Coordinates of C-alpha atoms in Angstrom, one line a residue:
M524 CA 19.2 -3.6 -15.9
N525 CA 22.9 -3.1 -15.3
Q526 CA 23.4 -4.8 -11.9
A527 CA 26.4 -2.7 -10.9
Y528 CA 24.4 0.5 -11.4
G529 CA 21.3 -1.0 -9.7
I530 CA 23.2 -2.2 -6.7
A531 CA 24.9 1.2 -6.3
A532 CA 21.6 3.1 -6.5
V533 CA 19.8 0.8 -4.0
S534 CA 22.8 0.9 -1.6
A535 CA 22.8 4.7 -1.8
A536 CA 19.1 4.8 -0.9
V537 CA 19.6 2.4 2.0
L538 CA 22.6 4.4 3.3
A539 CA 20.8 7.7 3.0
T540 CA 17.9 6.2 5.0
L541 CA 20.2 5.0 7.8
V542 CA 22.2 8.3 7.9
I543 CA 19.1 10.6 8.0
G544 CA 17.5 8.2 10.5
S545 CA 20.5 8.4 12.7
V546 CA 20.0 12.2 13.0
G547 CA 16.9 11.3 15.0
L548 CA 19.0 9.5 17.5
R549 CA 20.7 12.8 18.4
V550 CA 17.6 15.0 18.4
S551 CA 15.1 12.5 20.1
R552 CA 15.5 13.1 23.8
T553 CA 12.1 12.3 25.3
T554 CA 9.4 9.7 25.0
S555 CA 7.3 12.3 23.3
D556 CA 10.0 12.8 20.7
F557 CA 9.9 9.1 19.9
Y558 CA 6.1 8.8 19.8
V559 CA 4.8 12.1 18.3
A560 CA 8.0 14.2 17.6
S561 CA 6.8 16.4 20.5
R562 CA 3.9 17.6 18.3
T563 CA 6.1 20.2 16.7
V564 CA 6.3 19.1 13.0
P565 CA 5.2 22.0 10.6
P566 CA 2.5 21.2 8.0
Y567 CA 4.8 21.3 4.9
L568 CA 7.3 18.9 6.4
N569 CA 4.6 16.7 7.8
A570 CA 2.8 16.6 4.4
M571 CA 6.0 15.4 2.7
A572 CA 6.5 12.8 5.4
V573 CA 2.9 11.6 5.1
S574 CA 3.2 11.4 1.3
G575 CA 6.5 9.6 1.7
E576 CA 5.1 6.8 3.8
Y577 CA 1.8 6.7 2.0
L578 CA 3.3 6.2 -1.5
S579 CA 4.2 2.6 -1.0
A580 CA 5.4 -0.2 -3.2
A581 CA 1.8 -0.6 -4.3
S582 CA 1.8 3.0 -5.6
F583 CA 5.3 2.9 -7.1
L584 CA 5.2 -0.6 -8.7
G585 CA 1.8 -2.2 -8.2
I586 CA -0.5 0.4 -9.9
A587 CA 1.5 0.3 -13.1
G588 CA 1.5 -3.5 -13.0
L589 CA -2.3 -3.6 -12.6
V590 CA -2.9 -1.0 -15.3
A591 CA -0.7 -3.0 -17.7
A592 CA -2.4 -6.3 -17.0
E593 CA -6.0 -5.5 -16.3
G594 CA -6.7 -2.2 -18.1
V595 CA -8.2 1.2 -17.4
Q596 CA -10.5 -0.1 -14.7
M597 CA -7.5 -0.2 -12.4
L598 CA -7.3 3.6 -12.5
W599 CA -9.7 3.5 -9.6
F600 CA -6.6 2.5 -7.5
P601 CA -4.8 5.9 -7.8
V602 CA -8.1 7.8 -7.8
G603 CA -9.1 6.2 -4.6
Y604 CA -5.7 6.4 -2.9
A605 CA -5.7 10.2 -3.5
A606 CA -9.4 10.9 -2.9
G607 CA -9.2 9.1 0.5
Y608 CA -7.6 12.3 1.8
L609 CA -10.7 14.3 0.9
V610 CA -12.7 12.1 3.3
L611 CA -10.0 12.3 5.9
L612 CA -9.9 16.1 5.6
A613 CA -13.7 16.5 5.8
F614 CA -14.4 14.2 8.7
V615 CA -11.3 13.2 10.7
A616 CA -8.1 15.2 10.5
A617 CA -8.6 18.2 12.8
P618 CA -10.8 16.5 15.5
L619 CA -8.5 13.5 15.6
R620 CA -5.5 15.8 16.3
R621 CA -7.5 17.6 19.0
S622 CA -8.2 14.3 20.7
G623 CA -4.6 14.4 22.1
A624 CA -4.3 10.6 21.3
Y625 CA -1.3 9.0 19.6
T626 CA -2.7 5.7 18.3
L627 CA -6.2 4.5 17.3
P628 CA -6.4 2.5 20.5
D629 CA -5.6 5.7 22.4
F630 CA -8.6 7.4 20.6
A631 CA -10.9 4.5 21.4
D632 CA -9.8 4.6 25.1
S633 CA -10.1 8.4 25.5
R634 CA -13.4 8.8 23.6
L635 CA -15.1 5.8 25.2
G636 CA -13.3 5.2 28.4
S637 CA -13.1 1.5 27.7
T638 CA -10.1 -0.8 28.1
A639 CA -11.9 -3.5 26.1
A640 CA -12.5 -1.2 23.1
R641 CA -8.8 -0.2 23.3
R642 CA -7.7 -3.8 23.2
V643 CA -9.9 -4.7 20.2
A644 CA -8.8 -1.6 18.3
G645 CA -5.2 -2.5 19.1
V646 CA -5.5 -6.0 17.7
L647 CA -7.0 -4.6 14.5
V648 CA -4.3 -2.0 14.2
V649 CA -1.6 -4.6 14.4
G650 CA -3.5 -6.8 11.9
V651 CA -3.8 -3.9 9.4
G652 CA -0.2 -3.0 9.9
W653 CA 1.1 -6.5 9.4
L654 CA -1.2 -7.0 6.4
Y655 CA 0.1 -3.8 4.8
L656 CA 3.7 -4.7 5.5
L657 CA 3.4 -7.9 3.4
P658 CA 3.3 -6.2 0.0
Q659 CA 6.1 -3.8 1.0
L660 CA 8.4 -6.8 1.7
Q661 CA 7.1 -8.5 -1.5
G662 CA 8.0 -5.3 -3.4
A663 CA 11.4 -5.3 -1.8
G664 CA 12.0 -8.9 -2.9
L665 CA 10.9 -8.1 -6.5
T666 CA 13.1 -5.0 -6.8
L667 CA 16.3 -6.4 -5.2
G668 CA 15.9 -9.7 -7.0
L669 CA 15.7 -7.9 -10.4
V670 CA 18.5 -5.6 -9.6
T671 CA 20.9 -8.1 -8.0
G672 CA 19.7 -11.5 -9.0
A673 CA 19.3 -12.4 -5.3
P674 CA 16.4 -14.7 -4.2
H675 CA 13.1 -12.8 -3.4
W676 CA 13.1 -13.6 0.3
L677 CA 16.5 -11.9 0.8
G678 CA 15.1 -8.5 -0.2
G679 CA 12.4 -8.7 2.4
V680 CA 14.8 -9.7 5.1
L681 CA 17.2 -6.8 4.2
V682 CA 14.4 -4.3 4.3
A683 CA 13.2 -5.6 7.6
V684 CA 16.6 -5.2 9.1
V685 CA 17.1 -1.6 7.7
V686 CA 13.6 -0.5 8.9
T687 CA 14.1 -1.9 12.4
L688 CA 17.4 -0.1 12.8
A689 CA 16.0 3.2 11.4
V690 CA 12.8 3.2 13.5
A691 CA 14.5 2.0 16.7
A692 CA 17.2 4.7 16.3
G693 CA 15.2 7.9 15.9
G694 CA 11.5 7.1 16.5
M695 CA 9.0 9.5 15.0
R696 CA 11.3 12.5 14.9
G697 CA 14.0 10.7 12.9
I698 CA 11.5 8.9 10.6
T699 CA 9.9 12.3 9.7
F700 CA 13.1 13.5 8.0
V701 CA 13.6 10.1 6.4
Q702 CA 10.1 9.9 4.9
A703 CA 10.2 13.5 3.6
F704 CA 13.5 12.7 1.8
Q705 CA 12.0 9.5 0.4
Y706 CA 9.0 11.3 -1.1
C707 CA 11.4 13.6 -3.0
L708 CA 13.4 10.6 -4.2
K709 CA 10.3 8.6 -5.3
L710 CA 8.9 11.6 -7.2
T711 CA 12.2 12.2 -8.9
A712 CA 12.6 8.5 -9.7
L713 CA 9.4 8.4 -11.7
L714 CA 9.3 11.9 -13.1
V715 CA 12.8 12.1 -14.7
P716 CA 12.6 8.7 -16.5
A717 CA 9.1 9.4 -17.6
V718 CA 10.3 12.4 -19.6
F719 CA 12.8 10.3 -21.5
L720 CA 10.3 7.4 -21.9
L721 CA 7.7 9.8 -23.4
L722 CA 10.3 11.1 -25.9
A723 CA 11.2 7.5 -26.9
W724 CA 7.5 6.7 -27.2
H725 CA 6.9 9.8 -29.4
G726 CA 9.5 8.5 -31.8
D727 CA 7.9 5.1 -32.1
P728 CA 6.2 4.7 -35.5
R729 CA 3.4 2.7 -33.9
P730 CA 2.7 4.5 -30.6
A731 CA -0.8 3.3 -30.1
G732 CA -0.1 -0.4 -30.1
A733 CA -1.0 -0.8 -26.4
L734 CA -4.7 -0.2 -27.3
E735 CA -4.7 -3.0 -29.8
E736 CA -6.4 -6.3 -28.9
P737 CA -5.0 -8.8 -28.5
T738 CA -1.7 -7.5 -27.4
A739 CA 1.2 -8.7 -29.6
F740 CA 4.9 -9.0 -29.3
R741 CA 6.6 -6.1 -31.1
R742 CA 10.0 -7.9 -31.6
H743 CA 11.6 -11.3 -31.2
T744 CA 11.0 -12.1 -27.5
Q745 CA 12.2 -14.8 -25.3
V746 CA 10.3 -15.6 -22.1
T747 CA 11.4 -17.9 -19.3
V748 CA 8.5 -19.1 -17.0
D749 CA 9.7 -19.1 -13.4
S750 CA 6.7 -21.0 -12.0
T751 CA 4.2 -23.4 -13.7
V752 CA 1.4 -21.5 -15.5
R753 CA -1.7 -22.3 -17.5
L754 CA -2.2 -20.3 -20.6
R755 CA -5.5 -19.8 -22.5
I756 CA -5.0 -19.7 -26.3
E757 CA -7.8 -18.2 -28.4
A758 CA -6.2 -18.8 -31.8
P759 CA -3.5 -21.2 -33.0
L760 CA -0.1 -20.1 -31.7
R761 CA 3.4 -20.9 -32.9
A762 CA 6.6 -20.5 -30.9
V763 CA 9.9 -22.2 -30.2
A764 CA 10.1 -24.0 -26.8
S765 CA 12.8 -25.4 -24.5
G766 CA 11.2 -27.2 -21.6
A767 CA 7.9 -29.0 -20.8
V768 CA 4.6 -28.0 -22.3
D769 CA 1.4 -30.1 -21.6
G770 CA 3.7 -32.9 -20.3
R771 CA 5.8 -33.1 -23.4
T772 CA 9.5 -32.1 -23.4
Y773 CA 10.9 -29.7 -26.1
D774 CA 14.5 -29.0 -26.8
G775 CA 14.6 -25.8 -28.9
G776 CA 12.0 -27.2 -31.3
P777 CA 8.9 -25.7 -32.8
L778 CA 5.8 -25.5 -30.7
A779 CA 2.2 -25.4 -32.1
L780 CA -0.6 -24.8 -29.7
D781 CA -4.3 -25.1 -30.6
P782 CA -7.0 -23.0 -29.0
G783 CA -7.6 -24.1 -25.4
V784 CA -5.8 -24.2 -22.0
H785 CA -2.2 -25.4 -21.9
E786 CA 0.2 -26.0 -19.1
I787 CA 3.7 -24.5 -19.2
R788 CA 6.1 -26.0 -16.6
A789 CA 8.5 -24.0 -14.5
G790 CA 11.8 -23.3 -16.2
T791 CA 10.4 -23.5 -19.7
T792 CA 11.7 -21.0 -22.2
L793 CA 9.4 -19.8 -25.1
R794 CA 10.6 -17.7 -28.1
F795 CA 8.0 -15.7 -30.0
S796 CA 8.2 -13.9 -33.4
P797 CA 7.1 -10.3 -33.9
G798 CA 3.4 -10.0 -34.3
T799 CA 2.6 -13.1 -32.2
P800 CA -0.4 -12.5 -29.8
V801 CA 0.6 -12.6 -26.2
P802 CA -1.0 -15.7 -24.6
E803 CA -3.4 -15.0 -21.8
R804 CA -3.0 -16.6 -18.3
A805 CA -6.0 -18.8 -17.6
P806 CA -8.1 -18.0 -14.5
G807 CA -6.9 -19.5 -11.2
D808 CA -3.2 -18.7 -11.3
G809 CA -3.6 -16.1 -8.6
R810 CA -1.9 -13.4 -10.6
P811 CA -3.3 -10.8 -13.0
G812 CA -3.9 -12.0 -16.6
A813 CA -4.0 -10.1 -19.8
A814 CA -7.3 -8.1 -20.1
A815 CA -9.7 -9.0 -22.8
G816 CA -10.7 -5.4 -23.3
W817 CA -7.9 -3.4 -21.9
A818 CA -9.3 0.1 -22.8
A819 CA -12.9 -0.7 -21.8
P820 CA -14.1 -0.3 -18.2
L821 CA -15.2 -3.3 -16.2
S822 CA -13.6 -5.7 -18.7
G823 CA -10.2 -6.7 -17.3
G824 CA -8.9 -9.4 -15.0
E825 CA -10.5 -12.6 -13.8
E826 CA -13.5 -11.1 -12.0
E827 CA -16.9 -12.7 -12.7
H828 CA -18.6 -9.7 -11.2
P829 CA -16.6 -6.7 -12.3
L830 CA -19.1 -4.0 -11.2
Y831 CA -19.2 -5.4 -7.7
A832 CA -15.4 -5.5 -7.6
T833 CA -15.2 -1.9 -8.7
Y834 CA -17.5 -0.8 -5.9
G835 CA -15.5 -2.9 -3.5
L836 CA -12.3 -1.1 -4.7
I837 CA -13.9 2.3 -4.4
C838 CA -15.2 1.7 -0.9
A839 CA -11.9 0.3 0.3
T840 CA -9.7 3.1 -1.0
F841 CA -12.0 6.0 -0.4
L842 CA -12.7 5.0 3.2
G843 CA -9.6 3.0 4.1
T844 CA -7.2 6.0 4.2
M845 CA -8.7 7.3 7.4
G846 CA -8.1 3.9 9.1
L847 CA -4.5 3.4 8.2
P848 CA -2.5 3.5 11.4
H849 CA 0.7 4.7 9.9
V850 CA -1.1 7.7 8.2
L851 CA -3.2 8.7 11.2
V852 CA -0.2 8.7 13.6
R853 CA 1.4 11.5 11.6
F854 CA -1.5 13.8 12.3
Y855 CA -0.7 13.6 16.0
T856 CA 2.6 15.2 15.3
N857 CA 1.0 18.5 14.1
P858 CA 0.9 21.4 16.6
D859 CA -2.9 21.8 16.4
G860 CA -6.0 20.9 14.4
R861 CA -5.6 23.8 12.0
A862 CA -2.1 22.5 11.1
A863 CA -3.6 19.0 10.6
R864 CA -6.0 20.4 8.1
R865 CA -3.3 22.3 6.2
T866 CA -1.2 19.1 6.2
T867 CA -4.0 17.2 4.6
V868 CA -4.5 19.8 1.8
I869 CA -0.8 19.8 1.0
V870 CA -0.8 16.0 1.0
L871 CA -3.7 16.0 -1.6
A872 CA -1.5 18.1 -3.9
L873 CA 1.6 16.0 -3.4
V874 CA -0.1 12.6 -3.7
G875 CA -2.3 13.7 -6.6
G876 CA 0.6 14.9 -8.6
F877 CA 2.5 11.6 -8.0
Y878 CA -0.4 9.4 -9.1
L879 CA -0.3 10.9 -12.6
L880 CA 2.8 8.9 -13.3
P881 CA 2.2 5.2 -12.5
P882 CA -0.6 4.8 -15.1
L883 CA 1.7 6.1 -17.8
Y884 CA 4.2 3.4 -16.9
G885 CA 1.4 0.8 -17.0
L886 CA 0.5 1.9 -20.6
L887 CA 4.1 1.8 -21.7
G888 CA 4.6 -1.6 -19.9
R889 CA 1.8 -3.2 -21.8
L890 CA 3.3 -1.8 -25.1
Y891 CA 7.0 -2.6 -24.6
A892 CA 7.1 -5.3 -22.0
P893 CA 4.2 -7.6 -23.0
D894 CA 6.1 -10.7 -21.9
L895 CA 5.3 -9.7 -18.3
L896 CA 1.7 -10.4 -19.0
L897 CA 2.6 -13.9 -19.8
T898 CA 4.7 -14.5 -16.7
G899 CA 2.4 -12.6 -14.5
N900 CA 5.3 -10.4 -13.2
T901 CA 3.7 -7.1 -14.2
D902 CA 4.8 -5.4 -11.0
A903 CA 8.2 -5.2 -12.7
A904 CA 7.0 -3.1 -15.6
V905 CA 8.3 0.2 -14.0
L906 CA 11.7 -1.3 -13.4
V907 CA 12.3 -2.8 -16.9
L908 CA 11.0 0.0 -19.1
P909 CA 14.2 2.2 -19.4
E910 CA 16.1 -0.8 -20.7
R911 CA 13.3 -1.8 -23.1
L912 CA 12.8 1.7 -24.6
L913 CA 16.2 3.4 -24.3
G914 CA 18.9 0.8 -23.6
G915 CA 22.5 1.6 -23.3
T916 CA 24.0 3.7 -20.6
A917 CA 21.0 6.0 -20.5
G918 CA 18.7 3.1 -19.9
D919 CA 21.0 1.7 -17.2
L920 CA 21.2 5.0 -15.3
L921 CA 17.5 5.7 -15.4
G922 CA 16.8 2.1 -14.4
A923 CA 19.1 2.5 -11.4
L924 CA 17.3 5.7 -10.5
I925 CA 13.9 3.9 -10.6
A926 CA 15.4 1.1 -8.5
A927 CA 16.4 3.6 -5.9
G928 CA 12.9 5.1 -5.9
A929 CA 11.4 1.7 -5.5
C930 CA 13.7 1.0 -2.6
A931 CA 12.6 4.3 -1.0
A932 CA 9.0 3.3 -1.6
F933 CA 9.0 0.1 0.5
L934 CA 11.5 1.5 3.0
S935 CA 9.3 4.6 3.8
T936 CA 6.0 2.8 4.1
A937 CA 7.5 -0.1 6.0
S938 CA 9.1 2.4 8.4
G939 CA 5.8 4.1 9.0
L940 CA 3.9 0.9 9.5
T941 CA 6.6 -0.5 11.8
L942 CA 6.4 2.7 13.9
S943 CA 2.7 2.5 14.3
V944 CA 2.6 -1.2 15.1
A945 CA 5.5 -0.8 17.5
G946 CA 3.7 2.0 19.2
V947 CA 0.7 -0.1 19.9
L948 CA 2.7 -3.1 21.0
S949 CA 4.9 -1.0 23.3
Q950 CA 1.8 0.5 25.0
D951 CA -0.7 -2.4 25.1
V952 CA 1.4 -5.6 25.0
L953 CA 4.8 -5.0 26.6
P954 CA 4.7 -4.7 30.4
S955 CA 6.0 -1.1 30.7
L956 CA 6.3 2.0 28.6
G957 CA 9.3 4.1 27.5
V958 CA 11.8 4.3 24.7
R959 CA 13.5 1.0 25.5
R960 CA 10.2 -0.9 25.2
F961 CA 9.4 1.0 22.0
R962 CA 12.7 -0.2 20.5
L963 CA 12.1 -3.8 21.5
A964 CA 8.6 -3.6 20.0
T965 CA 10.1 -2.9 16.6
L966 CA 11.4 -6.5 16.4
P967 CA 8.0 -8.3 16.4
A968 CA 6.4 -5.5 14.4
V969 CA 8.7 -6.5 11.5
A970 CA 9.5 -10.1 12.2
V971 CA 5.9 -11.4 11.9
P972 CA 5.1 -10.0 8.5
G973 CA 8.6 -10.8 7.3
T974 CA 8.1 -14.5 8.1
V975 CA 4.6 -14.6 6.5
S976 CA 6.1 -12.9 3.4
V977 CA 8.6 -15.6 2.9
A978 CA 6.0 -18.4 3.5
A979 CA 3.2 -16.8 1.4
G980 CA 5.2 -16.6 -1.9
Q981 CA 4.5 -13.8 -4.4
L982 CA 1.3 -11.7 -4.1
P983 CA 0.3 -8.9 -6.5
V984 CA 1.6 -5.8 -4.7
A985 CA -1.3 -3.4 -5.3
G986 CA -3.9 -6.1 -4.8
A987 CA -2.5 -7.0 -1.4
V988 CA -2.5 -3.4 -0.3
G989 CA -6.1 -3.1 -1.4
L990 CA -7.0 -5.9 1.0
A991 CA -5.3 -3.9 3.9
F992 CA -7.4 -0.9 2.9
A993 CA -10.6 -3.0 3.1
V994 CA -9.8 -4.0 6.6
A995 CA -8.9 -0.5 7.7
A996 CA -12.1 0.9 6.1
S997 CA -14.3 -1.7 7.8
A998 CA -12.8 -1.4 11.3
F999 CA -11.8 2.2 11.8
C1000 CA -14.0 4.3 9.4
P1001 CA -17.1 3.5 11.5
L1002 CA -15.2 4.0 14.8
L1003 CA -13.8 7.4 13.8
V1004 CA -16.8 8.8 12.0
L1005 CA -19.3 7.8 14.8
G1006 CA -16.8 8.5 17.6
I1007 CA -16.2 12.0 16.4
W1008 CA -19.6 13.0 15.2
W1009 CA -22.2 11.0 17.3
R1010 CA -22.6 11.4 21.0
G1011 CA -24.6 8.2 21.3
L1012 CA -21.7 5.8 20.6
T1013 CA -21.2 3.4 23.5
P1014 CA -18.3 1.0 24.3
P1015 CA -20.4 -2.2 23.6
G1016 CA -21.5 -0.7 20.3
A1017 CA -17.9 0.2 19.3
I1018 CA -16.6 -3.2 20.2
A1019 CA -19.4 -5.0 18.4
G1020 CA -18.9 -2.9 15.3
L1021 CA -15.1 -3.4 15.3
L1022 CA -15.6 -7.1 15.6
A1023 CA -18.3 -7.3 13.0
G1024 CA -16.9 -5.0 10.4
G1025 CA -13.1 -5.2 10.9
G1026 CA -13.2 -8.9 12.0
G1027 CA -15.4 -9.9 9.1
A1028 CA -13.1 -8.1 6.6
L1029 CA -10.0 -9.5 8.2
T1030 CA -11.4 -13.0 8.0
A1031 CA -12.3 -12.5 4.3
V1032 CA -8.9 -11.1 3.5
T1033 CA -7.1 -14.0 5.3
L1034 CA -9.2 -16.5 3.3
T1035 CA -8.4 -14.6 0.1
I1036 CA -4.6 -14.8 0.7
A1037 CA -4.8 -18.5 1.7
G1038 CA -6.8 -19.3 -1.4
P1039 CA -10.4 -18.2 -2.0
P1040 CA -13.1 -20.3 -3.8
A1041 CA -12.4 -20.8 -7.5
G1042 CA -15.2 -18.5 -8.7
G1043 CA -18.7 -17.2 -8.2
W1044 CA -20.1 -14.8 -5.7
A1045 CA -18.2 -16.4 -2.9
R1046 CA -14.8 -15.4 -4.4
S1047 CA -15.9 -11.9 -5.2
L1048 CA -17.4 -11.3 -1.7
L1049 CA -14.2 -12.5 0.0
A1050 CA -11.8 -10.7 -2.4
W1051 CA -13.7 -7.3 -2.1
P1052 CA -15.3 -7.3 1.3
A1053 CA -15.6 -3.5 1.8
V1054 CA -19.0 -3.3 0.1
W1055 CA -20.6 -5.4 2.8
S1056 CA -18.2 -5.1 5.8
V1057 CA -18.1 -1.2 6.0
P1058 CA -22.0 -1.0 6.2
L1059 CA -22.0 -3.9 8.6
G1060 CA -19.5 -2.1 10.9
F1061 CA -21.6 1.1 10.9
L1062 CA -25.0 -0.7 11.3
T1063 CA -23.7 -2.9 14.2
M1064 CA -22.2 0.1 16.1
I1065 CA -25.4 2.1 15.7
L1066 CA -27.8 -0.7 16.6
V1067 CA -25.8 -2.0 19.6
S1068 CA -25.3 1.6 20.9
L1069 CA -29.0 2.3 20.7
A1070 CA -29.7 -0.9 22.6
T1071 CA -27.2 0.1 25.3
R1072 CA -28.0 3.9 25.7
D1073 CA -27.4 3.6 29.4
R1074 CA -23.7 2.8 28.7
V1075 CA -22.9 6.1 27.1
P1076 CA -19.6 7.2 28.8
P1077 CA -20.2 10.0 31.4
G1078 CA -17.4 12.2 29.9
T1079 CA -18.9 12.2 26.4
E1080 CA -19.8 15.9 26.4
A1081 CA -16.3 16.9 27.5
A1082 CA -14.8 14.6 24.9
M1083 CA -16.9 15.9 22.1
A1084 CA -16.1 19.5 23.1
R1085 CA -12.4 18.7 23.0
L1086 CA -12.8 17.2 19.5
H1087 CA -14.7 20.1 17.9
L1088 CA -13.8 23.3 19.8
P1089 CA -10.8 25.2 18.5
E1090 CA -7.5 24.9 20.4
R1091 CA -6.4 27.6 22.7
P1092 CA -4.1 30.3 21.1
A1093 CA -0.5 29.4 20.5
G1094 CA -1.2 25.7 20.8
R1095 CA -1.8 26.0 24.6
D1096 CA -4.5 23.3 24.7
L1097 CA -4.9 20.7 27.4
P1098 CA -2.1 18.2 27.9
S1099 CA -2.5 14.7 26.4
T1100 CA -3.5 12.1 28.9
R1101 CA -2.5 9.1 26.8
R1102 CA -1.8 6.1 29.0
G1103 CA 1.7 6.2 30.3
V1104 CA 2.7 9.5 28.5
T1105 CA 1.9 13.0 29.3
T1106 CA 2.8 15.7 26.8
T1107 CA 1.9 19.3 26.3
P1108 CA 2.1 20.7 22.7

């Protein structure tokens, strides 16, 4: 990628974010403006903003990388990301808006009248937000490192600074316009290059090479390994090496590897001839490896129990959307419950259309950038394809456009997450409320995941987001579904369910990031916890609530009526009684 073009495109995306966000500084006058944009955002604008913050680095970069590396089974990611809004539309969207709350802790407090439930929900919201911010900062480091050559940690720091400034300046009202713009930029950044890439693919005399097994290099390819990797060779392999392989040093000489596992030291350069099979990364590297049966379901990756992993992915993505704090907070900005439902329907169309594109990039990445399978850096497939297929000025310009879209992806999602986490911190942690405290809360909201991102090294972007979905599904899906549709939910039941489901999933996710067991069921259960943690959350809430029937809040009937009865005409419903802020739509 031409660095001059890439730097210009990324700089333009950052500048546009700051300029549009600064508009919010002029139009945000009240506390309600900062928290919920005074509940006056129309459905079409809100839907674009929801789509803008929802389509994160995992959607823009990670899905293509996973499809390229692990095969068609990874299509469950875009399917689940989009289908989650169907569940949200059916069970949550309108009642949640009618609740008059702003955050998930607000909902727990108003529905159950429990400060303890509010605090537990607040801790889990912050945990999910920080966990979700990690891959956004990782994506920022990947993109800016590829575009500018800067170290990966610098990209995360830059995004943290920009997001802090944008959120602190305009709050919810300013971020609404920013995220709507960023959705348009992301869609354009994938759609326009896809047209040219498809034309180039159509002119290829061997367009179906991606489906061949094993994948082979189509041209002379030089690969430099940034970190030490272990490769599993199925057949004798010939290459030219400069560096250390299996403890032996090579200086541009021929390399012959027999079948088995071989260690390639960091900094080693390998040169492959056309037709050479792409070596497969051995299990245990922590990054995706080449799939053994790319086009066959349940065959890719390192999973010993692929069917269980698939169900874990489905549960996390289908049910996790309703528990994402940065998504739910946007529904509080709608004028009423009807507008919230309309927003969700529009989001389904916008998100569903977008998710047709990343799998295409994954297919082309496997075909034209197979070296990424060897290095494990498959998240970069979207960024390098224009140069690989088109080259020249056209490739540089389209690559710069994609870089700008990737920048918008992690900026928009990071902004929404920072906004939601800062909202919880400013209400439940800092000693007083108000715009000043909200602005101060943006600092820890970004600083903590930024520090962890630098210390944790590289994580697969889409995989890390899947972990955040698992925690969100386990903690907040039971709370929202039972809190909205079951009168028998009690504060002890809600707290127990949040701790069992959300706490269990969060523990599993933490262990997975730190380094799960090498294999077996223990690894699968920790890496895909939603299969057991979501039912555990539901079952615990129900059983403990049944055991504490005498603790049903006295205002339950009024709360349920508020959630399910239509609002008064012209949005003249009851004012919100969220702690510290009183607003009337």
